[in-house]
Amino acid sequence: MLSKRQIGILELMELGDEYTGEQIAGMLGVTARTVRADMRVLSSTLSTFGAVIDSKRGKGYRLTVHDPEAYNRMKMQTQEMEDQSDRVVKLALLLLQRKTFLKLEEAAETLYVSESTVKNDLRVLKKDLESRGLAVITKPKYGIRIIGSERQLRNVYRSFLEADAIIPGLKDKRYQELRELVVSVLKEEDTLVTDIGVDNLVIHIWIASERMDAGLVADISQSDQESITRSKEYQVAQKLAKSVGIVLGVDLPKDEIVYMTMHILGAKSVSYEEKGVKDFTKVVEPRVMEISRELLRIVDNHMQLALSTDNELLCGIALHLKPALNRFKYGLTIRNPMLSEIKQAYPEAFDASVLMGKKLQELTDVAINQDELGYLALHVGAAMARQESQRVKKRALVVCATGIASSQLLYYKLRARFSGRMEVAGTCSAADLQRRSLEDIDLIISTVPLTSTLSTPIVNVHTLLRESDVGQIERILTDRKQTLSAYIRADHIFLQQTYTNRDDVLQFLVEQMKKRFVVPSNLLALIKEREEMAPTFQENLVAVPHPIYPVMDEPVVLCCTLQQPIDWGGNEVQVIFLFCIPKQYNEGLQQLYESMVVFIEDRQKVKQLIHAQDLAACLPLLS
C-alpha cells in the first residue's frame, strides 16, 4: 500500500487546493524529484480506488475523489498496516525504557490493545531486534525483556525514537534549552561540530538521562577510560556534563562523561576551506590521509572513475573519516536521513562507497554501516558531477520571433536551468538565422516554427520554458536514446519463478549467466558480498543485486519475477534485476543506470511486470 509520506500528500490535497511539486516538496521536506515519483505511485494506485490526481501545467496537482467509499477503504487498509508499525515502535520503547521485565498485560494496557495483539507485534519486533544483535526473552509470570550490551541498547533505542520521530520532549522548551546549552559550551571550548553532530550529541545526552532514570549507566572499559580521560575532548565533556546536569536534574557519573566524550570525538569536525588544501594535512593525521587515498585508489582500480587525482574529493573523504573512525572505534551510530534517496538517485556513487567500505574494513578491522556509506557516496557523487561539468558543453542558439525581449527572457532562463551543462552562444530572430553560420552550434532552441531544413537539432519551446520543454532539451543534452529493454535480451528474462528465498534466486541467475557468458567462478560470492555490505533493495518490490565490483566487459542485465514476494534484507521483493556493469565506466553505463531508476520508480509498470505471464506482455514494459 501507500507510504506515510504518500498518505501525507493525499491529506494535503484533500484540502481541495492545487499544489505544485515544489510546494509539496517544501512542505514535506523532500526533493521535487521524490514528489514526482510519489505522484506516479499515487496516480497508478488511486485509479483502482475511485480517485484521480489531475496535473495542470503551471498550476499543479489536484485530487478528485469519484468514489469516497472505495477511497476511504484504501486509506483504512493503509492505516491498519501503519498502526502495527507504530505499535511495534512503541512496544520497543516501552521495553528499552526500563531495566526490569515488562508484563504482557501492562504492555496491552499502555498501548490500548489486546494481549494477543501484543504477542503478534512482539513476533515482528523480535525478528527486528535479533537482526540488530539483541535478544528478546520471555519469562513466565515476569514478562518480556530485551537483552544486549548497554551501548547496543542505546543505539537501538535511538533508532526507534527516530523511526517514529518521537524523541521525548523534542519540541518542548527543555529540549531546546539543552540544545542551546550544548552549542554554547562547544563554542566556548572552540570545538567545531556540524549541525548533525550537535543533534547526535543532544539526542545521546537525552537518551543517557532516560537510561540513567531506569538505573542503567554506560559501561566503559578500563582501557577506553584511560585513553579518553587524557584527551582535550574529555575536558569539554566534563564542562558540558556539569551544565547539562543542571538542566536535566541528573548528576552524570564518570562513565557517562567518558561516553559523552566518545560522541564528541565522533562528531567533531575540522574546517579547511579558509586555509585551503595546502594546510589541510595539518589538521588530518597522516594515517587518515593514507586511508583516504587508498579508498580512492580501490574505486579507480575497479570502476575506472578517475577519482584519485581529485584533491577536493580527497579532502572531503578525509574530513569525513576523521570523526567517523572514532565512531567506528567506539561503536557509535550516525543517522543519514537521505540514505534512501542517495541509493536511488546516485547508484554508481553508492556502489563506489560500498567498495570504499569494504577496503576500510580491511584496513581498520571495523564494519561500516549504510548510513556512513551514504555520506561517502555524497562526496563521490559531487566529484562525478564536477567531472561532468568539465566535459565539453553543448552550444545552443536561441531563436525567437523578434530576437529582442522574448529571446533575452528565454536566454536567462536557459542559463539558469542548464548552467554548467549547456552554453547559450547567443540569440537571434528567425530571419537572422538564415544568415548565421551554425558550425559552432549543437542545438537550436526556438519559440517559433522553423520551416527551413537544418542539420542542427531543433527544439521548439515556449518562451516561459515549461517542464515539457526542459524534458526535450534534457534528452538531447544527455543523448538518452536507450531504454531498459536495450540492455535485456529476451532470453535474459525469467518470469513467474517459484523461489522462496534470496540465495536460491541468486544461485539460479548466476547459473543462467554462466550458460551465456564467461564469468568469474566466484561471481555468486561477489554478489553475496555486495549484499552483506548493503542490501540492494530499491523500492516497489524491486532489488538490483550485482557483484561488489565490475567483472564484465559490457553491461549485462538479467530479469527475474517471482510468483510470491520474498524477504530481501528486511524488505519484500518480487522483481530482481541481476546487474553486471562493465569494468570501464562510460556514458552508456550512465544511461543504463538512469533507465533502471526510471523503470523502478514507475510502480504501475513494476506491478504489470510482476503479473506478466509471457514475453509478449513483458517486453513492452521495459521499453
PDB file of N, CA and C in Angstrom, residues 291-292 295 298-299 316-318 320-336 339 343 349-380 529-535 548:
ATOM      1  N   ILE A 291      44.658   6.371   4.351  1.00  0.00           N
ATOM      2  CA  ILE A 291      43.448   5.545   4.208  1.00  0.00           C
ATOM      3  C   ILE A 291      42.546   6.137   3.133  1.00  0.00           C
ATOM      4  N   SER A 292      42.383   7.460   3.147  1.00  0.00           N
ATOM      5  CA  SER A 292      41.529   8.134   2.163  1.00  0.00           C
ATOM      6  C   SER A 292      42.052   7.917   0.751  1.00  0.00           C
ATOM      7  N   LEU A 295      41.297   4.410  -0.368  1.00  0.00           N
ATOM      8  CA  LEU A 295      39.888   4.217  -0.724  1.00  0.00           C
ATOM      9  C   LEU A 295      39.621   4.700  -2.148  1.00  0.00           C
ATOM     10  N   ILE A 298      41.154   2.196  -4.700  1.00  0.00           N
ATOM     11  CA  ILE A 298      40.403   0.954  -4.902  1.00  0.00           C
ATOM     12  C   ILE A 298      39.219   1.184  -5.820  1.00  0.00           C
ATOM     13  N   VAL A 299      38.600   2.370  -5.722  1.00  0.00           N
ATOM     14  CA  VAL A 299      37.475   2.687  -6.619  1.00  0.00           C
ATOM     15  C   VAL A 299      37.969   2.843  -8.052  1.00  0.00           C
ATOM     16  N   GLY A 316      37.437  15.874   1.194  1.00  0.00           N
ATOM     17  CA  GLY A 316      36.103  15.562   1.718  1.00  0.00           C
ATOM     18  C   GLY A 316      36.059  14.206   2.391  1.00  0.00           C
ATOM     19  N   ILE A 317      36.663  13.202   1.759  1.00  0.00           N
ATOM     20  CA  ILE A 317      36.676  11.857   2.332  1.00  0.00           C
ATOM     21  C   ILE A 317      37.451  11.846   3.646  1.00  0.00           C
ATOM     22  N   ALA A 318      38.621  12.496   3.666  1.00  0.00           N
ATOM     23  CA  ALA A 318      39.448  12.512   4.876  1.00  0.00           C
ATOM     24  C   ALA A 318      38.743  13.237   6.013  1.00  0.00           C
ATOM     25  N   HIS A 320      35.594  13.479   6.463  1.00  0.00           N
ATOM     26  CA  HIS A 320      34.517  12.624   6.966  1.00  0.00           C
ATOM     27  C   HIS A 320      35.083  11.488   7.819  1.00  0.00           C
ATOM     28  N   LEU A 321      36.205  10.927   7.380  1.00  0.00           N
ATOM     29  CA  LEU A 321      36.773   9.784   8.093  1.00  0.00           C
ATOM     30  C   LEU A 321      37.339  10.163   9.453  1.00  0.00           C
ATOM     31  N   LYS A 322      37.827  11.386   9.599  1.00  0.00           N
ATOM     32  CA  LYS A 322      38.457  11.779  10.866  1.00  0.00           C
ATOM     33  C   LYS A 322      37.544  11.523  12.065  1.00  0.00           C
ATOM     34  N   PRO A 323      36.302  12.050  12.073  1.00  0.00           N
ATOM     35  CA  PRO A 323      35.408  11.692  13.190  1.00  0.00           C
ATOM     36  C   PRO A 323      34.787  10.309  13.024  1.00  0.00           C
ATOM     37  N   ALA A 324      34.605   9.867  11.766  1.00  0.00           N
ATOM     38  CA  ALA A 324      33.949   8.577  11.546  1.00  0.00           C
ATOM     39  C   ALA A 324      34.749   7.426  12.154  1.00  0.00           C
ATOM     40  N   LEU A 325      36.070   7.490  12.051  1.00  0.00           N
ATOM     41  CA  LEU A 325      36.899   6.421  12.617  1.00  0.00           C
ATOM     42  C   LEU A 325      36.716   6.332  14.123  1.00  0.00           C
ATOM     43  N   ASN A 326      36.479   7.464  14.768  1.00  0.00           N
ATOM     44  CA  ASN A 326      36.178   7.434  16.205  1.00  0.00           C
ATOM     45  C   ASN A 326      34.815   6.795  16.459  1.00  0.00           C
ATOM     46  N   ARG A 327      33.850   7.075  15.579  1.00  0.00           N
ATOM     47  CA  ARG A 327      32.534   6.454  15.743  1.00  0.00           C
ATOM     48  C   ARG A 327      32.652   4.939  15.604  1.00  0.00           C
ATOM     49  N   PHE A 328      33.425   4.492  14.605  1.00  0.00           N
ATOM     50  CA  PHE A 328      33.602   3.050  14.419  1.00  0.00           C
ATOM     51  C   PHE A 328      34.278   2.424  15.644  1.00  0.00           C
ATOM     52  N   LYS A 329      35.296   3.110  16.127  1.00  0.00           N
ATOM     53  CA  LYS A 329      36.089   2.592  17.248  1.00  0.00           C
ATOM     54  C   LYS A 329      35.221   2.387  18.482  1.00  0.00           C
ATOM     55  N   TYR A 330      34.303   3.340  18.725  1.00  0.00           N
ATOM     56  CA  TYR A 330      33.515   3.279  19.961  1.00  0.00           C
ATOM     57  C   TYR A 330      32.099   2.727  19.746  1.00  0.00           C
ATOM     58  N   GLY A 331      31.832   2.208  18.540  1.00  0.00           N
ATOM     59  CA  GLY A 331      30.529   1.589  18.298  1.00  0.00           C
ATOM     60  C   GLY A 331      29.374   2.562  18.288  1.00  0.00           C
ATOM     61  N   LEU A 332      29.614   3.786  17.837  1.00  0.00           N
ATOM     62  CA  LEU A 332      28.567   4.809  17.801  1.00  0.00           C
ATOM     63  C   LEU A 332      27.931   4.841  16.414  1.00  0.00           C
ATOM     64  N   THR A 333      26.699   5.289  16.355  1.00  0.00           N
ATOM     65  CA  THR A 333      25.996   5.353  15.076  1.00  0.00           C
ATOM     66  C   THR A 333      25.633   6.788  14.745  1.00  0.00           C
ATOM     67  N   ILE A 334      25.505   7.057  13.460  1.00  0.00           N
ATOM     68  CA  ILE A 334      25.045   8.358  12.989  1.00  0.00           C
ATOM     69  C   ILE A 334      23.990   8.102  11.937  1.00  0.00           C
ATOM     70  N   ARG A 335      22.887   8.804  12.008  1.00  0.00           N
ATOM     71  CA  ARG A 335      21.781   8.573  11.078  1.00  0.00           C
ATOM     72  C   ARG A 335      21.946   9.426   9.832  1.00  0.00           C
ATOM     73  N   ASN A 336      21.631   8.840   8.690  1.00  0.00           N
ATOM     74  CA  ASN A 336      21.668   9.557   7.417  1.00  0.00           C
ATOM     75  C   ASN A 336      20.239   9.644   6.882  1.00  0.00           C
ATOM     76  N   LEU A 339      19.559   8.616   3.133  1.00  0.00           N
ATOM     77  CA  LEU A 339      20.115   7.356   2.638  1.00  0.00           C
ATOM     78  C   LEU A 339      19.312   6.766   1.486  1.00  0.00           C
ATOM     79  N   LYS A 343      20.768   6.238  -2.400  1.00  0.00           N
ATOM     80  CA  LYS A 343      20.907   4.933  -3.045  1.00  0.00           C
ATOM     81  C   LYS A 343      20.169   4.888  -4.383  1.00  0.00           C
ATOM     82  N   ALA A 349      27.568   6.077  -7.529  1.00  0.00           N
ATOM     83  CA  ALA A 349      28.337   6.663  -6.431  1.00  0.00           C
ATOM     84  C   ALA A 349      28.202   5.803  -5.175  1.00  0.00           C
ATOM     85  N   PHE A 350      27.005   5.235  -4.948  1.00  0.00           N
ATOM     86  CA  PHE A 350      26.820   4.383  -3.774  1.00  0.00           C
ATOM     87  C   PHE A 350      27.619   3.095  -3.921  1.00  0.00           C
ATOM     88  N   ASP A 351      27.663   2.549  -5.142  1.00  0.00           N
ATOM     89  CA  ASP A 351      28.485   1.347  -5.368  1.00  0.00           C
ATOM     90  C   ASP A 351      29.954   1.648  -5.090  1.00  0.00           C
ATOM     91  N   ALA A 352      30.397   2.850  -5.469  1.00  0.00           N
ATOM     92  CA  ALA A 352      31.783   3.233  -5.180  1.00  0.00           C
ATOM     93  C   ALA A 352      32.002   3.293  -3.672  1.00  0.00           C
ATOM     94  N   SER A 353      31.017   3.802  -2.941  1.00  0.00           N
ATOM     95  CA  SER A 353      31.157   3.891  -1.480  1.00  0.00           C
ATOM     96  C   SER A 353      31.174   2.509  -0.844  1.00  0.00           C
ATOM     97  N   VAL A 354      30.470   1.548  -1.446  1.00  0.00           N
ATOM     98  CA  VAL A 354      30.494   0.171  -0.935  1.00  0.00           C
ATOM     99  C   VAL A 354      31.898  -0.408  -1.061  1.00  0.00           C
ATOM    100  N   LEU A 355      32.537  -0.157  -2.204  1.00  0.00           N
ATOM    101  CA  LEU A 355      33.930  -0.604  -2.366  1.00  0.00           C
ATOM    102  C   LEU A 355      34.826   0.048  -1.325  1.00  0.00           C
ATOM    103  N   MET A 356      34.603   1.335  -1.068  1.00  0.00           N
ATOM    104  CA  MET A 356      35.376   2.031  -0.032  1.00  0.00           C
ATOM    105  C   MET A 356      35.149   1.387   1.328  1.00  0.00           C
ATOM    106  N   GLY A 357      33.890   1.075   1.618  1.00  0.00           N
ATOM    107  CA  GLY A 357      33.569   0.466   2.906  1.00  0.00           C
ATOM    108  C   GLY A 357      34.254  -0.870   3.098  1.00  0.00           C
ATOM    109  N   LYS A 358      34.287  -1.673   2.030  1.00  0.00           N
ATOM    110  CA  LYS A 358      34.961  -2.973   2.098  1.00  0.00           C
ATOM    111  C   LYS A 358      36.457  -2.790   2.367  1.00  0.00           C
ATOM    112  N   LYS A 359      37.081  -1.861   1.648  1.00  0.00           N
ATOM    113  CA  LYS A 359      38.513  -1.614   1.840  1.00  0.00           C
ATOM    114  C   LYS A 359      38.778  -1.043   3.224  1.00  0.00           C
ATOM    115  N   LEU A 360      37.896  -0.175   3.687  1.00  0.00           N
ATOM    116  CA  LEU A 360      38.060   0.413   5.021  1.00  0.00           C
ATOM    117  C   LEU A 360      38.009  -0.660   6.097  1.00  0.00           C
ATOM    118  N   GLN A 361      37.139  -1.630   5.886  1.00  0.00           N
ATOM    119  CA  GLN A 361      37.050  -2.728   6.849  1.00  0.00           C
ATOM    120  C   GLN A 361      38.341  -3.534   6.871  1.00  0.00           C
ATOM    121  N   GLU A 362      38.967  -3.724   5.700  1.00  0.00           N
ATOM    122  CA  GLU A 362      40.236  -4.443   5.634  1.00  0.00           C
ATOM    123  C   GLU A 362      41.353  -3.664   6.327  1.00  0.00           C
ATOM    124  N   LEU A 363      41.325  -2.344   6.182  1.00  0.00           N
ATOM    125  CA  LEU A 363      42.399  -1.514   6.728  1.00  0.00           C
ATOM    126  C   LEU A 363      42.260  -1.254   8.221  1.00  0.00           C
ATOM    127  N   THR A 364      41.030  -1.198   8.712  1.00  0.00           N
ATOM    128  CA  THR A 364      40.816  -0.797  10.111  1.00  0.00           C
ATOM    129  C   THR A 364      40.157  -1.868  10.964  1.00  0.00           C
ATOM    130  N   ASP A 365      39.699  -2.954  10.314  1.00  0.00           N
ATOM    131  CA  ASP A 365      39.028  -4.041  11.030  1.00  0.00           C
ATOM    132  C   ASP A 365      37.735  -3.579  11.698  1.00  0.00           C
ATOM    133  N   VAL A 366      37.044  -2.604  11.076  1.00  0.00           N
ATOM    134  CA  VAL A 366      35.731  -2.171  11.572  1.00  0.00           C
ATOM    135  C   VAL A 366      34.735  -2.216  10.419  1.00  0.00           C
ATOM    136  N   ALA A 367      33.495  -2.565  10.740  1.00  0.00           N
ATOM    137  CA  ALA A 367      32.442  -2.626   9.725  1.00  0.00           C
ATOM    138  C   ALA A 367      31.775  -1.260   9.620  1.00  0.00           C
ATOM    139  N   ILE A 368      31.523  -0.803   8.408  1.00  0.00           N
ATOM    140  CA  ILE A 368      30.893   0.491   8.177  1.00  0.00           C
ATOM    141  C   ILE A 368      29.444   0.260   7.770  1.00  0.00           C
ATOM    142  N   ASN A 369      28.517   1.004   8.370  1.00  0.00           N
ATOM    143  CA  ASN A 369      27.106   0.779   8.076  1.00  0.00           C
ATOM    144  C   ASN A 369      26.633   1.603   6.877  1.00  0.00           C
ATOM    145  N   GLN A 370      25.378   1.371   6.474  1.00  0.00           N
ATOM    146  CA  GLN A 370      24.842   2.013   5.277  1.00  0.00           C
ATOM    147  C   GLN A 370      24.765   3.532   5.414  1.00  0.00           C
ATOM    148  N   ASP A 371      24.471   4.025   6.615  1.00  0.00           N
ATOM    149  CA  ASP A 371      24.371   5.470   6.800  1.00  0.00           C
ATOM    150  C   ASP A 371      25.696   6.150   6.476  1.00  0.00           C
ATOM    151  N   GLU A 372      26.779   5.568   6.965  1.00  0.00           N
ATOM    152  CA  GLU A 372      28.110   6.116   6.679  1.00  0.00           C
ATOM    153  C   GLU A 372      28.442   5.983   5.188  1.00  0.00           C
ATOM    154  N   LEU A 373      28.063   4.849   4.590  1.00  0.00           N
ATOM    155  CA  LEU A 373      28.290   4.661   3.156  1.00  0.00           C
ATOM    156  C   LEU A 373      27.581   5.747   2.359  1.00  0.00           C
ATOM    157  N   GLY A 374      26.380   6.122   2.814  1.00  0.00           N
ATOM    158  CA  GLY A 374      25.622   7.160   2.125  1.00  0.00           C
ATOM    159  C   GLY A 374      26.350   8.491   2.113  1.00  0.00           C
ATOM    160  N   TYR A 375      26.985   8.839   3.237  1.00  0.00           N
ATOM    161  CA  TYR A 375      27.742  10.100   3.292  1.00  0.00           C
ATOM    162  C   TYR A 375      28.959  10.051   2.368  1.00  0.00           C
ATOM    163  N   LEU A 376      29.638   8.906   2.324  1.00  0.00           N
ATOM    164  CA  LEU A 376      30.760   8.766   1.392  1.00  0.00           C
ATOM    165  C   LEU A 376      30.273   8.901  -0.049  1.00  0.00           C
ATOM    166  N   ALA A 377      29.093   8.331  -0.329  1.00  0.00           N
ATOM    167  CA  ALA A 377      28.541   8.405  -1.692  1.00  0.00           C
ATOM    168  C   ALA A 377      28.252   9.846  -2.096  1.00  0.00           C
ATOM    169  N   LEU A 378      27.850  10.686  -1.148  1.00  0.00           N
ATOM    170  CA  LEU A 378      27.611  12.094  -1.467  1.00  0.00           C
ATOM    171  C   LEU A 378      28.888  12.761  -1.955  1.00  0.00           C
ATOM    172  N   HIS A 379      30.000  12.461  -1.292  1.00  0.00           N
ATOM    173  CA  HIS A 379      31.290  13.030  -1.723  1.00  0.00           C
ATOM    174  C   HIS A 379      31.649  12.541  -3.129  1.00  0.00           C
ATOM    175  N   VAL A 380      31.443  11.242  -3.373  1.00  0.00           N
ATOM    176  CA  VAL A 380      31.762  10.686  -4.686  1.00  0.00           C
ATOM    177  C   VAL A 380      30.840  11.282  -5.753  1.00  0.00           C
ATOM    178  N   GLU A 529      28.647 -10.880  -1.332  1.00  0.00           N
ATOM    179  CA  GLU A 529      29.494  -9.953  -0.577  1.00  0.00           C
ATOM    180  C   GLU A 529      28.932  -8.534  -0.668  1.00  0.00           C
ATOM    181  N   ARG A 530      28.441  -8.162  -1.858  1.00  0.00           N
ATOM    182  CA  ARG A 530      27.818  -6.839  -2.028  1.00  0.00           C
ATOM    183  C   ARG A 530      26.556  -6.726  -1.177  1.00  0.00           C
ATOM    184  N   GLU A 531      25.763  -7.780  -1.119  1.00  0.00           N
ATOM    185  CA  GLU A 531      24.538  -7.758  -0.320  1.00  0.00           C
ATOM    186  C   GLU A 531      24.847  -7.608   1.173  1.00  0.00           C
ATOM    187  N   GLU A 532      25.934  -8.217   1.617  1.00  0.00           N
ATOM    188  CA  GLU A 532      26.304  -8.126   3.029  1.00  0.00           C
ATOM    189  C   GLU A 532      26.699  -6.702   3.405  1.00  0.00           C
ATOM    190  N   MET A 533      27.308  -5.980   2.470  1.00  0.00           N
ATOM    191  CA  MET A 533      27.692  -4.593   2.732  1.00  0.00           C
ATOM    192  C   MET A 533      26.469  -3.692   2.837  1.00  0.00           C
ATOM    193  N   ALA A 534      25.504  -3.880   1.946  1.00  0.00           N
ATOM    194  CA  ALA A 534      24.271  -3.087   1.924  1.00  0.00           C
ATOM    195  C   ALA A 534      23.283  -3.776   0.999  1.00  0.00           C
ATOM    196  N   PRO A 535      22.113  -4.193   1.499  1.00  0.00           N
ATOM    197  CA  PRO A 535      21.133  -4.872   0.643  1.00  0.00           C
ATOM    198  C   PRO A 535      20.782  -4.016  -0.574  1.00  0.00           C
ATOM    199  N   ILE A 548      30.227  -7.011  -6.117  1.00  0.00           N
ATOM    200  CA  ILE A 548      30.739  -5.885  -5.346  1.00  0.00           C
ATOM    201  C   ILE A 548      31.657  -5.002  -6.181  1.00  0.00           C
TER     202      ILE A 548
END
